Each structure stands twice: as structure tokens, then as C-alpha cells.
PDB file of C-alpha atoms and ligand atoms in Angstrom:
ATOM      1  CA  MET T  67     -47.929  82.275 -37.690  1.00 58.00           C
ATOM      2  CA  PRO T  68     -44.262  82.289 -36.805  1.00 67.00           C
ATOM      3  CA  GLU T  69     -43.137  82.428 -40.426  1.00 73.00           C
ATOM      4  CA  LEU T  70     -45.140  85.571 -41.063  1.00 74.00           C
ATOM      5  CA  LEU T  71     -43.688  87.113 -37.924  1.00 74.00           C
ATOM      6  CA  ASP T  72     -40.246  86.086 -39.122  1.00 68.00           C
ATOM      7  CA  ASP T  73     -40.836  87.774 -42.466  1.00 69.00           C
ATOM      8  CA  PHE T  74     -42.117  90.898 -40.716  1.00 71.00           C
ATOM      9  CA  ILE T  75     -39.035  91.083 -38.481  1.00 66.00           C
ATOM     10  CA  SER T  76     -36.678  90.611 -41.415  1.00 66.00           C
ATOM     11  CA  LEU T  77     -38.512  93.427 -43.218  1.00 69.00           C
ATOM     12  CA  LEU T  78     -37.760  95.761 -40.315  1.00 73.00           C
ATOM     13  CA  PHE T  79     -34.290  94.401 -39.629  1.00 75.00           C
ATOM     14  CA  PRO T  80     -32.977  92.904 -42.836  1.00 81.00           C
ATOM     15  CA  ARG T  81     -30.375  90.212 -42.353  1.00 89.00           C
ATOM     16  CA  LEU T  82     -27.610  90.730 -44.853  1.00 94.00           C
ATOM     17  CA  CYS T  83     -24.811  88.510 -46.081  1.00 96.00           C
ATOM     18  CA  TYR T  84     -21.558  89.622 -44.409  1.00 96.00           C
ATOM     19  CA  ALA T  85     -19.605  88.829 -47.565  1.00 95.00           C
ATOM     20  CA  CYS T  86     -21.676  90.435 -50.355  1.00 94.00           C
ATOM     21  CA  GLY T  87     -24.415  92.466 -48.636  1.00 94.00           C
ATOM     22  CA  ASP T  88     -27.340  90.671 -50.281  1.00 94.00           C
ATOM     23  CA  HIS T  89     -30.427  89.765 -48.271  1.00 93.00           C
ATOM     24  CA  LEU T  90     -30.228  86.423 -46.498  1.00 93.00           C
ATOM     25  CA  LEU T  91     -32.949  83.827 -46.854  1.00 91.00           C
ATOM     26  CA  ARG T  92     -34.560  82.416 -43.731  1.00 87.00           C
ATOM     27  CA  ASN T  93     -32.381  79.295 -43.726  1.00 89.00           C
ATOM     28  CA  GLU T  94     -29.126  81.192 -44.379  1.00 92.00           C
ATOM     29  CA  LYS T  95     -26.769  82.298 -41.614  1.00 90.00           C
ATOM     30  CA  ILE T  96     -23.956  84.883 -41.911  1.00 92.00           C
ATOM     31  CA  ILE T  97     -23.404  84.257 -45.623  1.00 94.00           C
ATOM     32  CA  CYS T  98     -25.702  83.637 -48.566  1.00 96.00           C
ATOM     33  CA  THR T  99     -25.608  80.358 -50.441  1.00 95.00           C
ATOM     34  CA  GLU T 100     -23.826  81.925 -53.397  1.00 95.00           C
ATOM     35  CA  CYS T 101     -20.984  83.220 -51.206  1.00 94.00           C
ATOM     36  CA  TYR T 102     -20.826  79.900 -49.379  1.00 92.00           C
ATOM     37  CA  VAL T 103     -20.286  78.132 -52.697  1.00 92.00           C
ATOM     38  CA  MET T 104     -17.969  80.806 -54.115  1.00 91.00           C
ATOM     39  CA  ILE T 105     -15.490  80.966 -51.182  1.00 92.00           C
ATOM     40  CA  PRO T 106     -12.286  79.867 -52.941  1.00 91.00           C
ATOM     41  CA  ARG T 107     -11.315  76.766 -50.984  1.00 94.00           C
ATOM     42  CA  THR T 108      -7.704  75.650 -50.894  1.00 96.00           C
ATOM     43  CA  ASN T 109      -8.481  72.008 -50.024  1.00 97.00           C
ATOM     44  CA  TYR T 110      -4.986  71.947 -48.519  1.00 97.00           C
ATOM     45  CA  HIS T 111      -6.244  69.604 -45.779  1.00 97.00           C
ATOM     46  CA  LEU T 112      -6.315  66.933 -48.500  1.00 97.00           C
ATOM     47  CA  GLU T 113      -2.823  67.735 -49.799  1.00 97.00           C
ATOM     48  CA  LYS T 114       0.408  66.615 -48.144  1.00 96.00           C
ATOM     49  CA  ASP T 115       3.313  69.112 -48.434  1.00 97.00           C
ATOM     50  CA  ASN T 116       0.853  71.847 -49.421  1.00 97.00           C
ATOM     51  CA  PRO T 117       2.021  75.509 -49.598  1.00 97.00           C
ATOM     52  CA  VAL T 118       0.945  76.270 -45.985  1.00 97.00           C
ATOM     53  CA  GLU T 119       3.035  73.344 -44.720  1.00 97.00           C
ATOM     54  CA  GLN T 120       5.939  74.460 -46.909  1.00 97.00           C
ATOM     55  CA  LEU T 121       5.772  77.922 -45.335  1.00 96.00           C
ATOM     56  CA  PHE T 122       7.049  76.380 -42.073  1.00 96.00           C
ATOM     57  CA  TRP T 123       9.752  74.173 -43.512  1.00 96.00           C
ATOM     58  CA  GLY T 124      13.082  74.888 -41.813  1.00 95.00           C
ATOM     59  CA  ARG T 125      11.379  77.106 -39.205  1.00 95.00           C
ATOM     60  CA  CYS T 126       9.503  74.720 -36.899  1.00 95.00           C
ATOM     61  CA  ILE T 127       8.219  71.155 -37.029  1.00 96.00           C
ATOM     62  CA  ILE T 128       4.578  71.213 -38.058  1.00 98.00           C
ATOM     63  CA  GLU T 129       2.802  67.892 -38.599  1.00 98.00           C
ATOM     64  CA  LYS T 130       0.004  69.154 -40.857  1.00 98.00           C
ATOM     65  CA  ALA T 131      -1.148  72.603 -41.877  1.00 98.00           C
ATOM     66  CA  ALA T 132      -4.116  73.873 -43.857  1.00 98.00           C
ATOM     67  CA  ALA T 133      -6.286  76.912 -44.512  1.00 98.00           C
ATOM     68  CA  LEU T 134      -9.915  77.029 -45.600  1.00 97.00           C
ATOM     69  CA  SER T 135      -9.573  79.759 -48.204  1.00 96.00           C
ATOM     70  CA  PHE T 136      -7.270  82.097 -50.120  1.00 95.00           C
ATOM     71  CA  TYR T 137      -7.020  85.624 -48.698  1.00 93.00           C
ATOM     72  CA  ASN T 138      -7.073  87.669 -51.878  1.00 85.00           C
ATOM     73  CA  ARG T 139      -7.891  91.338 -52.345  1.00 81.00           C
ATOM     74  CA  ASP T 140     -11.670  91.719 -52.587  1.00 79.00           C
ATOM     75  CA  SER T 141     -12.176  88.063 -51.713  1.00 86.00           C
ATOM     76  CA  ARG T 142     -15.337  87.115 -49.814  1.00 92.00           C
ATOM     77  CA  ILE T 143     -13.339  85.563 -46.969  1.00 93.00           C
ATOM     78  CA  ARG T 144     -11.472  88.874 -46.565  1.00 93.00           C
ATOM     79  CA  LYS T 145     -14.780  90.737 -46.158  1.00 94.00           C
ATOM     80  CA  LEU T 146     -16.005  88.139 -43.683  1.00 96.00           C
ATOM     81  CA  ILE T 147     -12.823  88.344 -41.598  1.00 96.00           C
ATOM     82  CA  HIS T 148     -12.940  92.152 -41.736  1.00 95.00           C
ATOM     83  CA  ASN T 149     -16.534  92.124 -40.428  1.00 96.00           C
ATOM     84  CA  LEU T 150     -15.481  89.692 -37.712  1.00 96.00           C
ATOM     85  CA  LYS T 151     -12.415  91.596 -36.496  1.00 95.00           C
ATOM     86  CA  TYR T 152     -13.244  95.229 -37.069  1.00 94.00           C
ATOM     87  CA  ASN T 153     -17.060  95.306 -36.929  1.00 95.00           C
ATOM     88  CA  GLY T 154     -17.232  92.845 -34.046  1.00 95.00           C
ATOM     89  CA  ILE T 155     -19.598  90.340 -35.674  1.00 95.00           C
ATOM     90  CA  ARG T 156     -18.548  87.424 -33.468  1.00 96.00           C
ATOM     91  CA  GLU T 157     -20.960  84.927 -35.027  1.00 96.00           C
ATOM     92  CA  ILE T 158     -18.819  84.973 -38.180  1.00 97.00           C
ATOM     93  CA  GLY T 159     -15.866  83.410 -36.360  1.00 97.00           C
ATOM     94  CA  TYR T 160     -18.019  80.718 -34.836  1.00 97.00           C
ATOM     95  CA  GLU T 161     -19.902  79.879 -38.052  1.00 95.00           C
ATOM     96  CA  LEU T 162     -16.764  79.803 -40.223  1.00 96.00           C
ATOM     97  CA  GLY T 163     -15.096  77.599 -37.614  1.00 97.00           C
ATOM     98  CA  LYS T 164     -18.043  75.181 -37.889  1.00 97.00           C
ATOM     99  CA  LEU T 165     -17.930  75.318 -41.670  1.00 95.00           C
ATOM    100  CA  TYR T 166     -14.222  74.472 -41.774  1.00 97.00           C
ATOM    101  CA  GLY T 167     -14.618  71.870 -39.034  1.00 98.00           C
ATOM    102  CA  LEU T 168     -17.127  70.003 -41.201  1.00 96.00           C
ATOM    103  CA  SER T 169     -14.663  69.824 -44.125  1.00 96.00           C
ATOM    104  CA  LEU T 170     -11.867  68.701 -41.805  1.00 98.00           C
ATOM    105  CA  THR T 171     -13.940  65.941 -40.206  1.00 97.00           C
ATOM    106  CA  ARG T 172     -14.635  64.526 -43.664  1.00 97.00           C
ATOM    107  CA  SER T 173     -10.889  63.970 -44.193  1.00 97.00           C
ATOM    108  CA  ASP T 174      -8.142  62.370 -42.084  1.00 97.00           C
ATOM    109  CA  PHE T 175      -6.646  65.782 -41.232  1.00 98.00           C
ATOM    110  CA  LEU T 176      -7.739  65.674 -37.577  1.00 98.00           C
ATOM    111  CA  GLU T 177      -6.501  62.123 -36.979  1.00 97.00           C
ATOM    112  CA  GLY T 178      -4.397  61.995 -33.813  1.00 97.00           C
ATOM    113  CA  ILE T 179      -5.147  65.591 -32.781  1.00 98.00           C
ATOM    114  CA  ASN T 180      -6.149  65.921 -29.104  1.00 97.00           C
ATOM    115  CA  MET T 181      -6.780  69.593 -28.521  1.00 98.00           C
ATOM    116  CA  ILE T 182      -7.361  72.966 -30.199  1.00 98.00           C
ATOM    117  CA  ILE T 183      -5.212  75.925 -29.138  1.00 98.00           C
ATOM    118  CA  PRO T 184      -6.301  79.380 -30.368  1.00 98.00           C
ATOM    119  CA  VAL T 185      -3.429  81.758 -31.192  1.00 97.00           C
ATOM    120  CA  PRO T 186      -3.597  84.290 -28.333  1.00 96.00           C
ATOM    121  CA  LEU T 187      -4.021  87.995 -29.022  1.00 94.00           C
ATOM    122  CA  HIS T 188      -1.883  90.628 -27.354  1.00 91.00           C
ATOM    123  CA  PRO T 189      -3.746  91.367 -24.073  1.00 90.00           C
ATOM    124  CA  SER T 190      -4.182  95.077 -24.886  1.00 91.00           C
ATOM    125  CA  LYS T 191      -5.597  94.225 -28.302  1.00 91.00           C
ATOM    126  CA  LYS T 192      -8.013  91.746 -26.753  1.00 92.00           C
ATOM    127  CA  ARG T 193      -9.141  94.414 -24.290  1.00 92.00           C
ATOM    128  CA  THR T 194      -9.799  96.912 -27.093  1.00 93.00           C
ATOM    129  CA  ARG T 195     -11.513  94.415 -29.397  1.00 94.00           C
ATOM    130  CA  GLY T 196     -13.368  92.645 -26.593  1.00 95.00           C
ATOM    131  CA  PHE T 197     -12.684  89.188 -27.973  1.00 96.00           C
ATOM    132  CA  ASN T 198     -10.094  87.009 -29.671  1.00 97.00           C
ATOM    133  CA  GLN T 199     -11.269  85.956 -33.122  1.00 97.00           C
ATOM    134  CA  SER T 200      -9.141  82.790 -32.992  1.00 98.00           C
ATOM    135  CA  GLU T 201     -11.065  81.655 -29.899  1.00 98.00           C
ATOM    136  CA  LEU T 202     -14.384  82.122 -31.712  1.00 98.00           C
ATOM    137  CA  ILE T 203     -13.125  80.111 -34.696  1.00 98.00           C
ATOM    138  CA  SER T 204     -11.849  77.446 -32.267  1.00 98.00           C
ATOM    139  CA  ASP T 205     -15.259  77.252 -30.567  1.00 98.00           C
ATOM    140  CA  GLY T 206     -16.902  76.587 -33.934  1.00 98.00           C
ATOM    141  CA  LEU T 207     -14.304  73.954 -34.795  1.00 98.00           C
ATOM    142  CA  SER T 208     -14.803  72.348 -31.399  1.00 98.00           C
ATOM    143  CA  GLU T 209     -18.589  72.251 -31.840  1.00 98.00           C
ATOM    144  CA  VAL T 210     -18.391  69.993 -34.902  1.00 97.00           C
ATOM    145  CA  THR T 211     -15.212  68.026 -34.119  1.00 97.00           C
ATOM    146  CA  GLY T 212     -15.778  67.431 -30.404  1.00 97.00           C
ATOM    147  CA  LEU T 213     -12.162  68.430 -29.684  1.00 98.00           C
ATOM    148  CA  PRO T 214     -11.613  70.476 -26.503  1.00 98.00           C
ATOM    149  CA  VAL T 215     -10.289  74.052 -26.703  1.00 98.00           C
ATOM    150  CA  GLY T 216      -7.343  74.886 -24.451  1.00 97.00           C
ATOM    151  CA  ARG T 217      -7.992  78.608 -24.377  1.00 92.00           C
ATOM    152  CA  THR T 218      -5.724  79.551 -21.472  1.00 93.00           C
ATOM    153  CA  LEU T 219      -2.872  77.106 -22.039  1.00 96.00           C
ATOM    154  CA  LEU T 220      -0.943  79.490 -24.260  1.00 96.00           C
ATOM    155  CA  GLU T 221      -0.668  83.171 -23.367  1.00 94.00           C
ATOM    156  CA  ARG T 222       0.755  86.160 -25.140  1.00 93.00           C
ATOM    157  CA  ASN T 223       3.023  88.143 -22.861  1.00 88.00           C
ATOM    158  CA  SER T 224       1.992  91.724 -22.288  1.00 77.00           C
ATOM    159  CA  LYS T 225       5.590  92.934 -21.963  1.00 67.00           C
ATOM    160  CA  THR T 226       6.274  92.625 -25.687  1.00 54.00           C
ATOM    161  CA  GLY T 227       4.838  95.706 -27.360  1.00 52.00           C
ATOM    162  CA  THR T 228       3.060  95.741 -30.686  1.00 53.00           C
ATOM    163  CA  GLN T 229       5.597  95.147 -33.386  1.00 52.00           C
ATOM    164  CA  THR T 230       4.526  97.610 -36.028  1.00 54.00           C
ATOM    165  CA  ARG T 231       6.970 100.366 -35.059  1.00 57.00           C
ATOM    166  CA  ARG T 232       9.997  98.115 -34.795  1.00 59.00           C
ATOM    167  CA  SER T 233      12.603  97.479 -37.412  1.00 62.00           C
ATOM    168  CA  ARG T 234      12.898  94.059 -39.013  1.00 62.00           C
ATOM    169  CA  TYR T 235      15.922  93.236 -36.862  1.00 62.00           C
ATOM    170  CA  GLU T 236      14.222  94.413 -33.680  1.00 58.00           C
ATOM    171  CA  ARG T 237      11.172  92.360 -34.586  1.00 58.00           C
ATOM    172  CA  TRP T 238      13.392  89.341 -35.076  1.00 58.00           C
ATOM    173  CA  LEU T 239      15.004  89.874 -31.670  1.00 56.00           C
ATOM    174  CA  ASN T 240      11.566  90.155 -30.134  1.00 53.00           C
ATOM    175  CA  VAL T 241      10.191  86.871 -31.489  1.00 55.00           C
ATOM    176  CA  GLU T 242      11.553  84.708 -28.671  1.00 61.00           C
ATOM    177  CA  GLY T 243       9.471  84.872 -25.549  1.00 78.00           C
ATOM    178  CA  ILE T 244       6.295  86.363 -27.018  1.00 89.00           C
ATOM    179  CA  PHE T 245       4.272  83.392 -25.806  1.00 93.00           C
ATOM    180  CA  THR T 246       4.205  81.362 -22.590  1.00 94.00           C
ATOM    181  CA  VAL T 247       2.707  77.934 -21.931  1.00 95.00           C
ATOM    182  CA  THR T 248       0.748  78.271 -18.684  1.00 94.00           C
ATOM    183  CA  ALA T 249       0.158  74.599 -17.781  1.00 94.00           C
ATOM    184  CA  GLU T 250       2.830  72.294 -19.218  1.00 94.00           C
ATOM    185  CA  GLU T 251       1.219  69.200 -17.669  1.00 95.00           C
ATOM    186  CA  ASP T 252      -1.994  69.739 -19.662  1.00 96.00           C
ATOM    187  CA  VAL T 253      -0.077  70.002 -22.937  1.00 96.00           C
ATOM    188  CA  LYS T 254       2.522  67.247 -22.442  1.00 97.00           C
ATOM    189  CA  GLY T 255       2.293  64.370 -24.923  1.00 97.00           C
ATOM    190  CA  LYS T 256      -0.511  65.982 -26.912  1.00 98.00           C
ATOM    191  CA  HIS T 257      -0.978  66.708 -30.586  1.00 98.00           C
ATOM    192  CA  LEU T 258      -2.231  70.299 -30.675  1.00 98.00           C
ATOM    193  CA  LEU T 259      -4.072  72.131 -33.432  1.00 98.00           C
ATOM    194  CA  LEU T 260      -3.049  75.799 -33.491  1.00 98.00           C
ATOM    195  CA  VAL T 261      -5.890  77.926 -34.863  1.00 98.00           C
ATOM    196  CA  ASP T 262      -5.604  81.415 -36.358  1.00 98.00           C
ATOM    197  CA  ASP T 263      -7.696  83.626 -38.642  1.00 97.00           C
ATOM    198  CA  VAL T 264      -5.208  84.519 -41.392  1.00 97.00           C
ATOM    199  CA  ILE T 265      -1.721  83.197 -42.088  1.00 97.00           C
ATOM    200  CA  THR T 266       0.523  85.717 -43.830  1.00 94.00           C
ATOM    201  CA  THR T 267       4.231  85.314 -43.054  1.00 94.00           C
ATOM    202  CA  GLY T 268       3.611  82.531 -40.545  1.00 95.00           C
ATOM    203  CA  SER T 269       5.822  84.171 -37.919  1.00 93.00           C
ATOM    204  CA  THR T 270       3.135  84.243 -35.201  1.00 94.00           C
ATOM    205  CA  ILE T 271       2.379  80.549 -35.679  1.00 96.00           C
ATOM    206  CA  GLU T 272       6.120  79.876 -35.736  1.00 95.00           C
ATOM    207  CA  SER T 273       6.713  81.474 -32.337  1.00 94.00           C
ATOM    208  CA  CYS T 274       3.639  79.753 -30.829  1.00 96.00           C
ATOM    209  CA  ALA T 275       4.768  76.384 -32.193  1.00 96.00           C
ATOM    210  CA  ASN T 276       8.353  76.793 -31.011  1.00 95.00           C
ATOM    211  CA  GLU T 277       7.122  77.549 -27.495  1.00 95.00           C
ATOM    212  CA  LEU T 278       4.767  74.528 -27.470  1.00 97.00           C
ATOM    213  CA  LEU T 279       7.398  72.232 -28.985  1.00 97.00           C
ATOM    214  CA  LYS T 280       9.691  72.828 -25.987  1.00 95.00           C
ATOM    215  CA  ILE T 281       7.349  70.574 -24.004  1.00 96.00           C
ATOM    216  CA  GLU T 282       7.851  66.820 -23.923  1.00 95.00           C
ATOM    217  CA  ASN T 283       6.277  64.829 -26.777  1.00 97.00           C
ATOM    218  CA  VAL T 284       4.196  67.679 -28.126  1.00 98.00           C
ATOM    219  CA  LYS T 285       3.162  67.723 -31.773  1.00 98.00           C
ATOM    220  CA  VAL T 286       1.733  70.775 -33.516  1.00 98.00           C
ATOM    221  CA  SER T 287      -0.584  71.127 -36.513  1.00 98.00           C
ATOM    222  CA  VAL T 288      -2.098  74.314 -37.891  1.00 98.00           C
ATOM    223  CA  ALA T 289      -5.496  75.371 -39.250  1.00 98.00           C
ATOM    224  CA  ALA T 290      -6.518  78.872 -40.359  1.00 98.00           C
ATOM    225  CA  LEU T 291      -9.505  80.417 -42.108  1.00 97.00           C
ATOM    226  CA  ALA T 292      -7.340  81.904 -44.819  1.00 97.00           C
ATOM    227  CA  VAL T 293      -3.831  82.089 -46.203  1.00 96.00           C
ATOM    228  CA  ALA T 294      -2.516  85.199 -47.925  1.00 93.00           C
ATOM    229  CA  VAL T 295      -1.283  84.438 -51.398  1.00 75.00           C
ATOM    230  CA  VAL T 296       2.123  85.907 -52.093  1.00 62.00           C
TER     231      VAL T 296
HETATM  232 ZN1  LIG E 275     -23.298  86.728 -50.162  1.00 76.19          ZN
END
């Protein structure tokens, strides 16, 4: 009896919710039903001129922007993203991407969008981590929306060091030229959805968008798993 075997396996290797640590039921994946329901959703994809869109006003032209959840201290989405990035639980990125993709497909948010572009990680960071969480989220989004993922069209240059040790002014100087578009022809005339895990200041998205917007007839929209509340 497969069910009995299933129960036996889960007794030996309990599957736990990556947000709250409770045991998962057989039909639950990554998060328990309670956490799934309790993730504080922004519903910004239904709101024009929402706070994520406003974050980019006067910085770069973004068609639409939204985030699944609020990134608060002790929030469930924060624990999920922590487990994804620092404990290497890749499934979380994929499943949350699918989850958000389902909400987005039920609205007109994706109307006119042709392609998903994951925000690239610094190459040395990607080597250390072994993956780019934005690509995993993009794969999940792609699974439910049918949109292709242009995973190599935007690259982060390895020359620019990590920015943590720089002063604010030095960081500002360094913003230009962080990213390069590798195949302009594949991007030309398209409406691109930039995907990231968490939006805080928006400066990474801003430099990606400004690089993409240099190309003829490109439009940029943004979707993230969470937005930090200031
Ligand atoms: Zn839970």
C-alpha cells in the first residue's frame, strides 16, 4: 500500500513546513496550509500606482510592478526566502514562483508581457550559492504562465565588486554598468518582466531596467516575492 509506505517514510524523514516548522500533510508542499493562507499578500498586482510602482517613480520607466508579500521581521515569507537563499532549499523558489504566477494569471497584470528576465546574481555569489534564486522563482512563474525565461539575456558584470564595503557615493558611481544585455536582438520590442526575490531600495531593479530600456521599444515590468516595508 503506497499510502502506508508514504506514512512510514514521513515518520523516518518528517517533511516540515519551511515557514513555521510544523509537520506537512501528504498533500502539502513546502508550506503548510495555515502558512499558505497567512502569508500577508499585498495584492499590488490589482492596484495601479501601488507603493512598489511608486518606488521607481522618477528613477526609471516601469510599466507595472508588484510583490506577492510584505517582507516584515519574523514574517513567514522572510523565513521561506531565508531557507531558499541560505539553506539552499531550491524547491521554495520554484513553488513560490508558481504560487505567485497563479495569482498573476487571474488578473490582467501579465497582459502584453512577452518574457521573464530573472535579476542576475553577481557571478561569484552564484558560484558560492550554486544557484540564482531569481531564476528558480522565474521557472515557477514560467510553469504556470507559459512565458519564456530569458535567463542569459541579462548578465551581471564580474568586474564590479560587491558593494557592501563602499561608501554611498562610491556605490552611486558604481551603479552604471553593473549589468549588460547579451543579445539585444532577442530583447528588442519586447515587454519584459524583471523578477527578483526581495525589493528593498529598488536600486538593483533600477539599474537592470535602465540597461534594458536602452534597447529599442523595450518595456519593463517588475514582480518580486516580497517588498520590504519601510
Ligand atoms: Zn507552516
